[in-house]
Amino acid sequence: MSSALVGSSLVSSAGATLGCGDAPVLRERGQREVFCGLTGIIWLHRKIQDAFFLVVGSRTCAHLIQSAAGVMIFAEPRFATAIIDERDLAGMADANDELDRVVDQLLARRPEIRLLFLVGSCPSEVIKLDLSRAAERLSATHMPQVRVLNYSGSGIETTFTQGEDACLASLVPILPRETPGAAPSLLVVGALAEVVEDQLRRLLEGLGIGDVWFMPPRSALALPPVGPNTRYLLAQPFLADTARALEARGAVRLPAPFPLGAEGTTAWLQAAADAWGVTPERFDAVTRAPLGRARQALARHREQLAGKSVFFFPDSQLEIPLARFLAREMDMRLIEVGTPYLHRQHLAEELAWLPAGTALSEGQDVDRQLDRARAARPDLVVCGLGLANPLEAEGIGTKWSIELLFTPIQGYDQAADLAELFARPLNRRLRLRV
Ligand code: SF4
């Protein structure tokens, strides 16, 4: 089936029959408005406390991470940019020497660093540099104190949450092997705020699921062991490469929706409970109180959000789980749910939960999408920073999708905070009108 739009196509694929499991998806390939993968450094550097992110890039890259992270810096940051100025191929040997010198200086000044990521970017001078070879060379020099890894955060290859995927995938080869005959372990994959991680750990341990690990870990000294006895749960929907790398090591994914909202969190925990044979009585005993609190806290926001319409521009890859939460738990109306990439396997449970007939789009042709949003006049648009101001100026309420990465939103205790992120811009507009 093809649409009338040039440069776009409507694709239907066989799959689940519930919800939107087999719904047609509008695929668009045009101009995109999205941050590059360097943005992930802003939350990743706070998570792995003995890691350092050295962007090998240009002044533009340095500006991006400084301005995006600037307001949050309260201590010496764990990231920096090694600026590779314009140089031709003959100058590449110098560039490698320069990189080695910068790394030597950095490690001498910051002896607490245990893991150093060299992060590639898009300037042509950087593309010419072989960062994986540089990482190997520097690892050999600084072993065993420091491991040096590399990944790309280039805007040509990555959107902003794919930077986390590339970073975590680069970690997989150095994860220890699990001990032969070890009891099954559970690995939660995807950066979560520490408060969320602690809550989820308590719930999983309450269910009797032992040996729970989180990736990324808080320290490079606590890397999770991985092998065929590892069962893993994705905590974020944008980790396709990391999942592939874990599975190549024998780990098995537990299919589940994402832990957003009361319902998503329950189903996510249930997936682990089923794999560990937890009884329904124990599951109920552990989840009843926090689930009840979450439902109660959500009711307050539902009053305000119910019936309001929302339009998602593709940005973080969180769009489908968020849309599911807003539609099912907040009774909002979904006008269009755009996502940069639609991973049908990882999102199968989420798609099945979306209201039938939800308009889904993958990729972007920003002008066409803006036309659709303007025509629909939604109450709220979830989009990147670049689109928010013009839409606000046209009288359409917006929510910056990047906030959903910086704010703890997963789990029962954060369900109401998640709803509030969408209620706040609507409140503000209401007050302005009054
Ligand atoms: Fe810009 Fe590319 Fe640097 Fe990102 S990696 S800031 S897109 S130059």
Short mmCIF file of C-alpha atoms and ligand atoms in Angstrom, two decimals:
data_model
loop_
_atom_site.label_atom_id
_atom_site.label_comp_id
_atom_site.label_asym_id
_atom_site.label_seq_id
_atom_site.Cartn_x
_atom_site.Cartn_y
_atom_site.Cartn_z
CA MET A 1 0.00 0.00 0.00
CA SER A 2 1.48 3.37 -0.85
CA SER A 3 0.40 6.83 0.16
CA ALA A 4 -0.09 9.85 -2.03
CA LEU A 5 2.83 11.61 -0.36
CA VAL A 6 6.05 11.91 -2.33
CA GLY A 7 9.03 10.73 -0.29
CA SER A 8 6.81 8.87 2.13
CA SER A 9 5.20 5.47 2.10
CA LEU A 10 2.68 3.65 4.18
CA VAL A 11 3.95 0.21 5.08
CA SER A 12 1.90 -2.51 6.68
CA SER A 13 3.60 -5.54 8.14
CA ALA A 14 2.29 -8.82 9.43
CA GLY A 15 2.53 -9.25 13.17
CA ALA A 16 0.38 -9.05 16.26
CA THR A 17 -3.30 -8.50 15.65
CA LEU A 18 -4.07 -6.51 18.81
CA GLY A 19 -3.79 -2.73 19.16
CA CYS A 20 -1.33 -1.40 16.61
CA GLY A 21 0.80 -4.53 16.28
CA ASP A 22 0.11 -4.74 12.55
CA ALA A 23 -0.93 -1.16 11.93
CA PRO A 24 0.36 0.65 8.85
CA VAL A 25 3.28 2.96 9.49
CA LEU A 26 3.97 6.13 7.53
CA ARG A 27 7.68 5.96 6.67
CA GLU A 28 9.31 9.29 5.91
CA ARG A 29 12.81 10.13 4.78
CA GLY A 30 13.44 13.84 4.67
CA GLN A 31 14.88 16.66 6.71
CA ARG A 32 15.19 15.73 10.40
CA GLU A 33 15.20 17.95 13.47
CA VAL A 34 16.98 15.98 16.16
CA PHE A 35 20.08 16.21 18.35
CA CYS A 36 23.11 14.01 17.65
CA GLY A 37 24.31 11.11 19.82
CA LEU A 38 26.74 13.29 21.77
CA THR A 39 23.75 14.44 23.83
CA GLY A 40 23.69 11.09 25.64
CA ILE A 41 26.93 12.02 27.38
CA ILE A 42 24.96 14.49 29.48
CA TRP A 43 23.12 11.74 31.37
CA LEU A 44 25.68 8.95 30.93
CA HIS A 45 28.56 10.86 32.55
CA ARG A 46 26.51 11.30 35.72
CA LYS A 47 25.65 7.61 35.79
CA ILE A 48 29.03 5.85 35.47
CA GLN A 49 30.90 7.75 38.13
CA ASP A 50 34.44 6.64 37.31
CA ALA A 51 34.07 7.02 33.54
CA PHE A 52 35.08 9.94 31.37
CA PHE A 53 33.78 10.88 27.92
CA LEU A 54 36.32 12.49 25.63
CA VAL A 55 34.60 13.78 22.51
CA VAL A 56 36.94 13.85 19.56
CA GLY A 57 35.35 16.63 17.59
CA SER A 58 35.04 20.23 16.60
CA ARG A 59 34.20 23.46 18.40
CA THR A 60 30.54 22.87 17.48
CA CYS A 61 30.60 19.55 19.38
CA ALA A 62 32.21 21.27 22.39
CA HIS A 63 29.51 23.96 22.33
CA LEU A 64 26.73 21.40 22.09
CA ILE A 65 27.66 19.41 25.16
CA GLN A 66 28.76 22.45 27.16
CA SER A 67 25.54 24.33 26.57
CA ALA A 68 23.29 21.31 26.99
CA ALA A 69 25.02 20.16 30.18
CA GLY A 70 26.21 23.52 31.48
CA VAL A 71 23.30 24.19 33.77
CA MET A 72 23.71 20.83 35.47
CA ILE A 73 27.37 20.93 36.29
CA PHE A 74 28.00 21.15 39.99
CA ALA A 75 31.41 19.45 40.14
CA GLU A 76 34.27 18.90 37.73
CA PRO A 77 32.55 17.42 34.67
CA ARG A 78 33.37 13.94 33.47
CA PHE A 79 33.45 14.94 29.82
CA ALA A 80 35.52 17.17 27.57
CA THR A 81 36.19 17.74 23.89
CA ALA A 82 39.53 17.19 22.15
CA ILE A 83 39.21 19.59 19.26
CA ILE A 84 40.64 18.23 16.04
CA ASP A 85 41.12 21.21 13.78
CA GLU A 86 41.15 21.11 10.03
CA ARG A 87 43.97 18.98 8.74
CA ASP A 88 44.60 16.82 5.71
CA LEU A 89 45.38 13.10 5.61
CA ALA A 90 49.11 13.80 5.97
CA GLY A 91 48.33 15.41 9.32
CA MET A 92 46.59 12.34 10.73
CA ALA A 93 49.72 10.94 12.39
CA ASP A 94 49.97 14.23 14.30
CA ALA A 95 46.31 13.99 15.22
CA ASN A 96 46.94 10.57 16.78
CA ASP A 97 49.96 11.93 18.69
CA GLU A 98 47.87 14.84 19.86
CA LEU A 99 45.07 12.54 21.02
CA ASP A 100 47.58 10.39 22.95
CA ARG A 101 49.00 13.52 24.58
CA VAL A 102 45.54 14.80 25.58
CA VAL A 103 44.64 11.39 27.05
CA ASP A 104 47.97 11.15 28.96
CA GLN A 105 47.39 14.59 30.45
CA LEU A 106 43.78 13.83 31.33
CA LEU A 107 44.58 10.54 33.06
CA ALA A 108 47.48 12.09 34.98
CA ARG A 109 45.20 14.88 36.23
CA ARG A 110 42.17 12.64 36.94
CA PRO A 111 43.53 9.41 38.51
CA GLU A 112 39.99 8.33 39.52
CA ILE A 113 39.08 7.58 35.87
CA ARG A 114 38.72 3.82 35.25
CA LEU A 115 36.90 3.88 31.94
CA LEU A 116 37.55 6.31 29.13
CA PHE A 117 35.24 6.60 26.14
CA LEU A 118 36.59 8.21 22.99
CA VAL A 119 33.45 9.54 21.34
CA GLY A 120 33.57 10.10 17.57
CA SER A 121 31.72 12.93 15.87
CA CYS A 122 30.98 14.07 12.31
CA PRO A 123 33.69 16.51 11.17
CA SER A 124 35.61 14.94 8.27
CA GLU A 125 38.91 15.22 10.19
CA VAL A 126 37.46 13.00 12.91
CA ILE A 127 35.97 10.52 10.46
CA LYS A 128 39.45 10.05 9.01
CA LEU A 129 40.83 9.14 12.46
CA ASP A 130 40.59 5.43 13.35
CA LEU A 131 39.22 5.78 16.88
CA SER A 132 38.89 2.05 17.50
CA ARG A 133 42.61 1.64 16.81
CA ALA A 134 43.34 4.66 19.01
CA ALA A 135 41.26 3.10 21.81
CA GLU A 136 43.18 -0.19 21.51
CA ARG A 137 46.52 1.62 21.55
CA LEU A 138 45.58 3.77 24.54
CA SER A 139 44.09 0.81 26.42
CA ALA A 140 47.36 -1.09 26.00
CA THR A 141 49.28 1.94 27.31
CA HIS A 142 47.08 2.59 30.34
CA MET A 143 46.10 -0.98 31.35
CA PRO A 144 45.20 -2.13 33.92
CA GLN A 145 44.17 1.16 35.57
CA VAL A 146 42.07 2.41 32.66
CA ARG A 147 40.09 0.75 29.87
CA VAL A 148 39.68 2.86 26.76
CA LEU A 149 36.67 2.24 24.51
CA ASN A 150 35.23 4.12 21.58
CA TYR A 151 31.86 4.72 19.98
CA SER A 152 30.30 7.22 17.60
CA GLY A 153 28.00 10.04 18.65
CA SER A 154 28.13 11.57 15.18
CA GLY A 155 25.04 13.37 13.96
CA ILE A 156 25.42 11.55 10.63
CA GLU A 157 25.00 8.16 12.27
CA THR A 158 23.07 8.75 15.48
CA THR A 159 20.09 10.57 16.95
CA PHE A 160 20.42 11.64 20.54
CA THR A 161 19.33 8.51 22.37
CA GLN A 162 21.31 6.31 19.98
CA GLY A 163 24.43 7.74 21.62
CA GLU A 164 23.51 5.74 24.73
CA ASP A 165 22.93 2.64 22.62
CA ALA A 166 26.34 3.02 20.95
CA CYS A 167 28.01 3.62 24.33
CA LEU A 168 26.44 0.56 25.99
CA ALA A 169 27.10 -1.64 22.95
CA SER A 170 30.79 -0.66 23.16
CA LEU A 171 30.82 -1.89 26.78
CA VAL A 172 29.51 -5.38 25.98
CA PRO A 173 32.83 -6.88 24.74
CA ILE A 174 34.54 -6.05 28.07
CA LEU A 175 31.79 -7.46 30.31
CA PRO A 176 33.05 -10.44 32.30
CA ARG A 177 31.85 -13.96 31.39
CA GLU A 178 29.40 -15.46 33.84
CA THR A 179 30.74 -18.28 36.02
CA PRO A 180 29.94 -21.69 34.45
CA GLY A 181 26.87 -23.21 36.14
CA ALA A 182 25.95 -19.85 37.71
CA ALA A 183 22.34 -19.30 38.77
CA PRO A 184 20.35 -17.15 36.30
CA SER A 185 20.94 -13.45 36.73
CA LEU A 186 18.77 -10.52 35.70
CA LEU A 187 20.31 -7.61 33.85
CA VAL A 188 18.35 -4.36 33.56
CA VAL A 189 19.63 -2.52 30.49
CA GLY A 190 19.39 1.25 29.97
CA ALA A 191 20.47 4.26 32.00
CA LEU A 192 18.06 5.00 34.84
CA ALA A 193 18.23 7.66 37.53
CA GLU A 194 19.70 6.23 40.73
CA VAL A 195 16.47 6.76 42.64
CA VAL A 196 14.62 4.68 40.01
CA GLU A 197 17.31 2.01 39.97
CA ASP A 198 17.11 1.65 43.77
CA GLN A 199 13.31 1.33 43.70
CA LEU A 200 13.31 -1.25 40.91
CA ARG A 201 16.05 -3.22 42.64
CA ARG A 202 14.03 -3.31 45.87
CA LEU A 203 10.94 -4.54 44.01
CA LEU A 204 12.84 -7.21 42.07
CA GLU A 205 14.58 -8.42 45.22
CA GLY A 206 11.23 -8.40 47.04
CA LEU A 207 9.99 -10.79 44.36
CA GLY A 208 12.87 -13.09 45.21
CA ILE A 209 14.79 -12.39 42.00
CA GLY A 210 18.39 -12.57 43.12
CA ASP A 211 21.53 -11.43 41.38
CA VAL A 212 20.12 -8.29 39.77
CA TRP A 213 22.52 -6.12 37.76
CA PHE A 214 22.11 -2.78 36.04
CA MET A 215 23.80 -1.58 32.87
CA PRO A 216 25.33 0.96 32.69
CA PRO A 217 26.72 0.26 36.15
CA ARG A 218 27.52 3.06 38.60
CA SER A 219 31.18 2.07 38.51
CA ALA A 220 33.40 0.56 35.85
CA LEU A 221 34.57 -1.80 38.59
CA ALA A 222 31.07 -3.33 38.82
CA LEU A 223 30.56 -4.56 35.27
CA PRO A 224 27.78 -7.17 35.06
CA PRO A 225 28.76 -10.71 34.05
CA VAL A 226 26.93 -11.87 30.90
CA GLY A 227 26.34 -15.28 29.33
CA PRO A 228 23.63 -17.82 28.49
CA ASN A 229 22.23 -17.68 32.05
CA THR A 230 21.62 -13.95 31.79
CA ARG A 231 18.04 -12.80 31.30
CA TYR A 232 17.78 -9.15 30.43
CA LEU A 233 15.01 -6.58 30.60
CA LEU A 234 15.24 -3.40 28.57
CA ALA A 235 14.54 -0.28 30.61
CA GLN A 236 14.78 1.97 27.54
CA PRO A 237 13.35 1.39 24.05
CA PHE A 238 16.32 2.67 22.04
CA LEU A 239 18.92 -0.03 22.67
CA ALA A 240 18.83 -2.18 19.53
CA ASP A 241 22.62 -2.51 19.08
CA THR A 242 23.22 -3.20 22.77
CA ALA A 243 20.54 -5.90 22.74
CA ARG A 244 22.12 -7.51 19.67
CA ALA A 245 25.56 -7.51 21.33
CA LEU A 246 24.18 -9.02 24.56
CA GLU A 247 22.37 -11.73 22.62
CA ALA A 248 25.57 -12.57 20.76
CA ARG A 249 26.98 -13.32 24.23
CA GLY A 250 24.07 -15.68 24.92
CA ALA A 251 21.86 -13.37 27.02
CA VAL A 252 18.10 -13.76 26.52
CA ARG A 253 15.68 -10.81 26.40
CA LEU A 254 12.51 -10.97 28.47
CA PRO A 255 9.84 -9.38 26.25
CA ALA A 256 7.96 -6.67 28.15
CA PRO A 257 6.52 -3.19 27.80
CA PHE A 258 8.66 -0.42 29.29
CA PRO A 259 8.35 0.57 32.97
CA LEU A 260 6.44 3.79 32.33
CA GLY A 261 3.27 4.41 34.30
CA ALA A 262 1.60 2.08 36.80
CA GLU A 263 0.53 -0.38 34.13
CA GLY A 264 3.87 -0.48 32.26
CA THR A 265 5.83 -0.91 35.48
CA THR A 266 3.61 -3.80 36.60
CA ALA A 267 3.91 -5.61 33.26
CA TRP A 268 7.68 -5.04 33.21
CA LEU A 269 8.05 -6.56 36.69
CA GLN A 270 5.67 -9.35 35.70
CA ALA A 271 7.98 -10.37 32.84
CA ALA A 272 10.80 -10.93 35.34
CA ALA A 273 8.44 -12.61 37.82
CA ASP A 274 7.25 -15.06 35.14
CA ALA A 275 10.83 -15.95 34.17
CA TRP A 276 11.66 -16.66 37.82
CA GLY A 277 8.40 -18.55 38.55
CA VAL A 278 7.22 -16.04 41.19
CA THR A 279 3.75 -16.95 42.51
CA PRO A 280 0.83 -14.57 41.81
CA GLU A 281 0.37 -14.19 45.60
CA ARG A 282 3.93 -13.01 46.11
CA PHE A 283 3.75 -10.72 43.07
CA ASP A 284 0.57 -9.17 44.40
CA ALA A 285 1.99 -8.80 47.92
CA VAL A 286 5.07 -6.96 46.62
CA THR A 287 3.37 -4.71 44.07
CA ARG A 288 -0.02 -3.99 45.67
CA ALA A 289 1.00 -0.99 47.80
CA PRO A 290 3.21 0.87 45.29
CA LEU A 291 0.75 0.13 42.48
CA GLY A 292 -2.11 1.52 44.58
CA ARG A 293 -0.12 4.67 45.38
CA ALA A 294 0.76 5.18 41.72
CA ARG A 295 -2.85 4.76 40.58
CA GLN A 296 -4.05 7.22 43.18
CA ALA A 297 -1.42 9.79 42.24
CA LEU A 298 -2.25 9.40 38.56
CA ALA A 299 -5.97 10.00 39.09
CA ARG A 300 -5.27 13.65 39.91
CA HIS A 301 -3.55 14.23 36.57
CA ARG A 302 -6.04 12.18 34.58
CA GLU A 303 -8.75 14.70 35.42
CA GLN A 304 -6.76 17.32 33.62
CA LEU A 305 -5.30 15.28 30.76
CA ALA A 306 -8.33 13.16 29.78
CA GLY A 307 -9.70 14.05 26.37
CA LYS A 308 -6.75 16.29 25.45
CA SER A 309 -4.98 15.54 22.17
CA VAL A 310 -1.25 14.93 21.76
CA PHE A 311 1.03 14.75 18.72
CA PHE A 312 4.52 13.19 18.97
CA PHE A 313 7.34 14.29 16.68
CA PRO A 314 10.09 11.65 16.30
CA ASP A 315 12.93 12.40 18.64
CA SER A 316 13.86 10.18 21.59
CA GLN A 317 12.42 6.76 20.56
CA LEU A 318 10.45 6.93 23.82
CA GLU A 319 7.41 8.11 21.87
CA ILE A 320 5.52 4.81 21.56
CA PRO A 321 5.71 3.81 25.26
CA LEU A 322 4.83 7.39 26.27
CA ALA A 323 1.88 7.46 23.88
CA ARG A 324 0.67 4.14 25.28
CA PHE A 325 0.87 5.54 28.82
CA LEU A 326 -0.97 8.76 27.91
CA ALA A 327 -3.69 6.94 25.98
CA ARG A 328 -4.34 4.08 28.40
CA GLU A 329 -3.70 5.62 31.80
CA MET A 330 -4.41 9.30 31.13
CA ASP A 331 -7.19 8.90 28.52
CA MET A 332 -5.48 11.30 26.11
CA ARG A 333 -6.18 11.23 22.37
CA LEU A 334 -3.26 10.32 20.12
CA ILE A 335 -3.18 12.26 16.88
CA GLU A 336 0.15 11.00 15.52
CA VAL A 337 2.95 9.07 17.16
CA GLY A 338 6.23 9.64 15.35
CA THR A 339 9.42 7.78 16.20
CA PRO A 340 12.87 7.99 14.57
CA TYR A 341 13.11 4.17 14.38
CA LEU A 342 10.45 1.57 15.01
CA HIS A 343 11.93 -1.62 16.46
CA ARG A 344 8.96 -3.93 16.06
CA GLN A 345 10.34 -6.72 18.26
CA HIS A 346 11.33 -4.54 21.20
CA LEU A 347 8.10 -2.58 20.94
CA ALA A 348 5.72 -5.48 20.21
CA GLU A 349 4.04 -5.31 23.65
CA GLU A 350 3.76 -1.53 23.45
CA LEU A 351 2.27 -1.58 19.94
CA ALA A 352 -0.28 -4.16 21.02
CA TRP A 353 -1.35 -1.76 23.80
CA LEU A 354 -1.81 1.31 21.60
CA PRO A 355 -5.42 2.11 20.68
CA ALA A 356 -6.32 0.51 17.34
CA GLY A 357 -6.04 2.97 14.49
CA THR A 358 -3.33 5.17 16.06
CA ALA A 359 -1.45 7.04 13.29
CA LEU A 360 2.18 5.89 13.48
CA SER A 361 5.11 7.43 11.60
CA GLU A 362 8.77 6.45 11.40
CA GLY A 363 11.61 8.73 10.31
CA GLN A 364 10.90 12.33 9.48
CA ASP A 365 10.16 14.84 6.79
CA VAL A 366 9.84 17.76 9.14
CA ASP A 367 7.90 20.18 6.93
CA ARG A 368 5.25 17.60 6.06
CA GLN A 369 4.94 16.65 9.69
CA LEU A 370 4.62 20.25 10.78
CA ASP A 371 1.81 20.66 8.22
CA ARG A 372 0.00 17.66 9.73
CA ALA A 373 0.46 18.98 13.27
CA ARG A 374 -0.79 22.46 12.32
CA ALA A 375 -3.83 21.00 10.58
CA ALA A 376 -4.66 18.86 13.63
CA ARG A 377 -4.16 21.71 16.18
CA PRO A 378 -3.39 19.29 19.05
CA ASP A 379 -3.53 20.44 22.67
CA LEU A 380 0.07 19.32 23.10
CA VAL A 381 3.02 18.55 20.83
CA VAL A 382 5.98 16.53 22.13
CA CYS A 383 9.04 17.53 20.11
CA GLY A 384 12.67 18.62 20.09
CA LEU A 385 13.81 22.05 21.26
CA GLY A 386 14.14 23.38 17.71
CA LEU A 387 10.47 22.91 16.90
CA ALA A 388 9.02 23.96 20.24
CA ASN A 389 9.41 27.74 19.95
CA PRO A 390 7.81 28.16 16.53
CA LEU A 391 4.89 25.94 17.55
CA GLU A 392 4.42 27.83 20.84
CA ALA A 393 4.42 31.07 18.86
CA GLU A 394 1.55 29.64 16.79
CA GLY A 395 -0.42 28.93 19.95
CA ILE A 396 0.28 25.17 20.19
CA GLY A 397 1.45 23.86 23.59
CA THR A 398 4.70 21.88 23.56
CA LYS A 399 6.75 19.54 25.73
CA TRP A 400 10.48 19.14 25.05
CA SER A 401 11.16 15.46 24.57
CA ILE A 402 14.69 15.79 25.98
CA GLU A 403 13.18 16.49 29.42
CA LEU A 404 11.89 12.93 29.43
CA LEU A 405 15.49 11.72 29.39
CA PHE A 406 16.70 14.01 32.17
CA THR A 407 13.79 13.42 34.55
CA PRO A 408 13.32 10.20 36.55
CA ILE A 409 10.09 8.85 34.98
CA GLN A 410 10.26 5.06 35.26
CA GLY A 411 8.65 2.99 38.00
CA TYR A 412 5.65 3.35 40.32
CA ASP A 413 6.86 6.26 42.41
CA GLN A 414 7.63 8.35 39.34
CA ALA A 415 4.36 7.64 37.46
CA ALA A 416 2.72 10.86 38.67
CA ASP A 417 5.85 12.90 37.88
CA LEU A 418 5.67 11.52 34.35
CA ALA A 419 2.03 12.58 34.02
CA GLU A 420 2.86 15.98 35.46
CA LEU A 421 5.44 16.60 32.76
CA PHE A 422 2.55 16.59 30.27
CA ALA A 423 0.08 18.39 32.52
CA ARG A 424 2.42 21.31 33.26
CA PRO A 425 2.51 22.90 29.78
CA LEU A 426 -1.28 22.57 29.54
CA ASN A 427 -1.63 24.27 32.94
CA ARG A 428 0.68 27.03 31.88
CA ARG A 429 -1.35 27.75 28.76
CA LEU A 430 -4.53 27.73 30.80
CA ARG A 431 -3.09 30.27 33.24
CA LEU A 432 -1.86 32.46 30.39
CA ARG A 433 -5.32 32.48 28.87
CA VAL A 434 -6.93 33.37 32.22
FE1 SF4 B 1 27.37 18.76 15.39
FE2 SF4 B 1 28.21 16.40 14.46
FE3 SF4 B 1 29.45 17.51 16.57
FE4 SF4 B 1 26.98 16.53 16.83
S1 SF4 B 1 28.80 15.35 16.34
S2 SF4 B 1 27.69 18.49 17.59
S3 SF4 B 1 26.07 16.99 14.81
S4 SF4 B 1 29.38 18.34 14.50
#
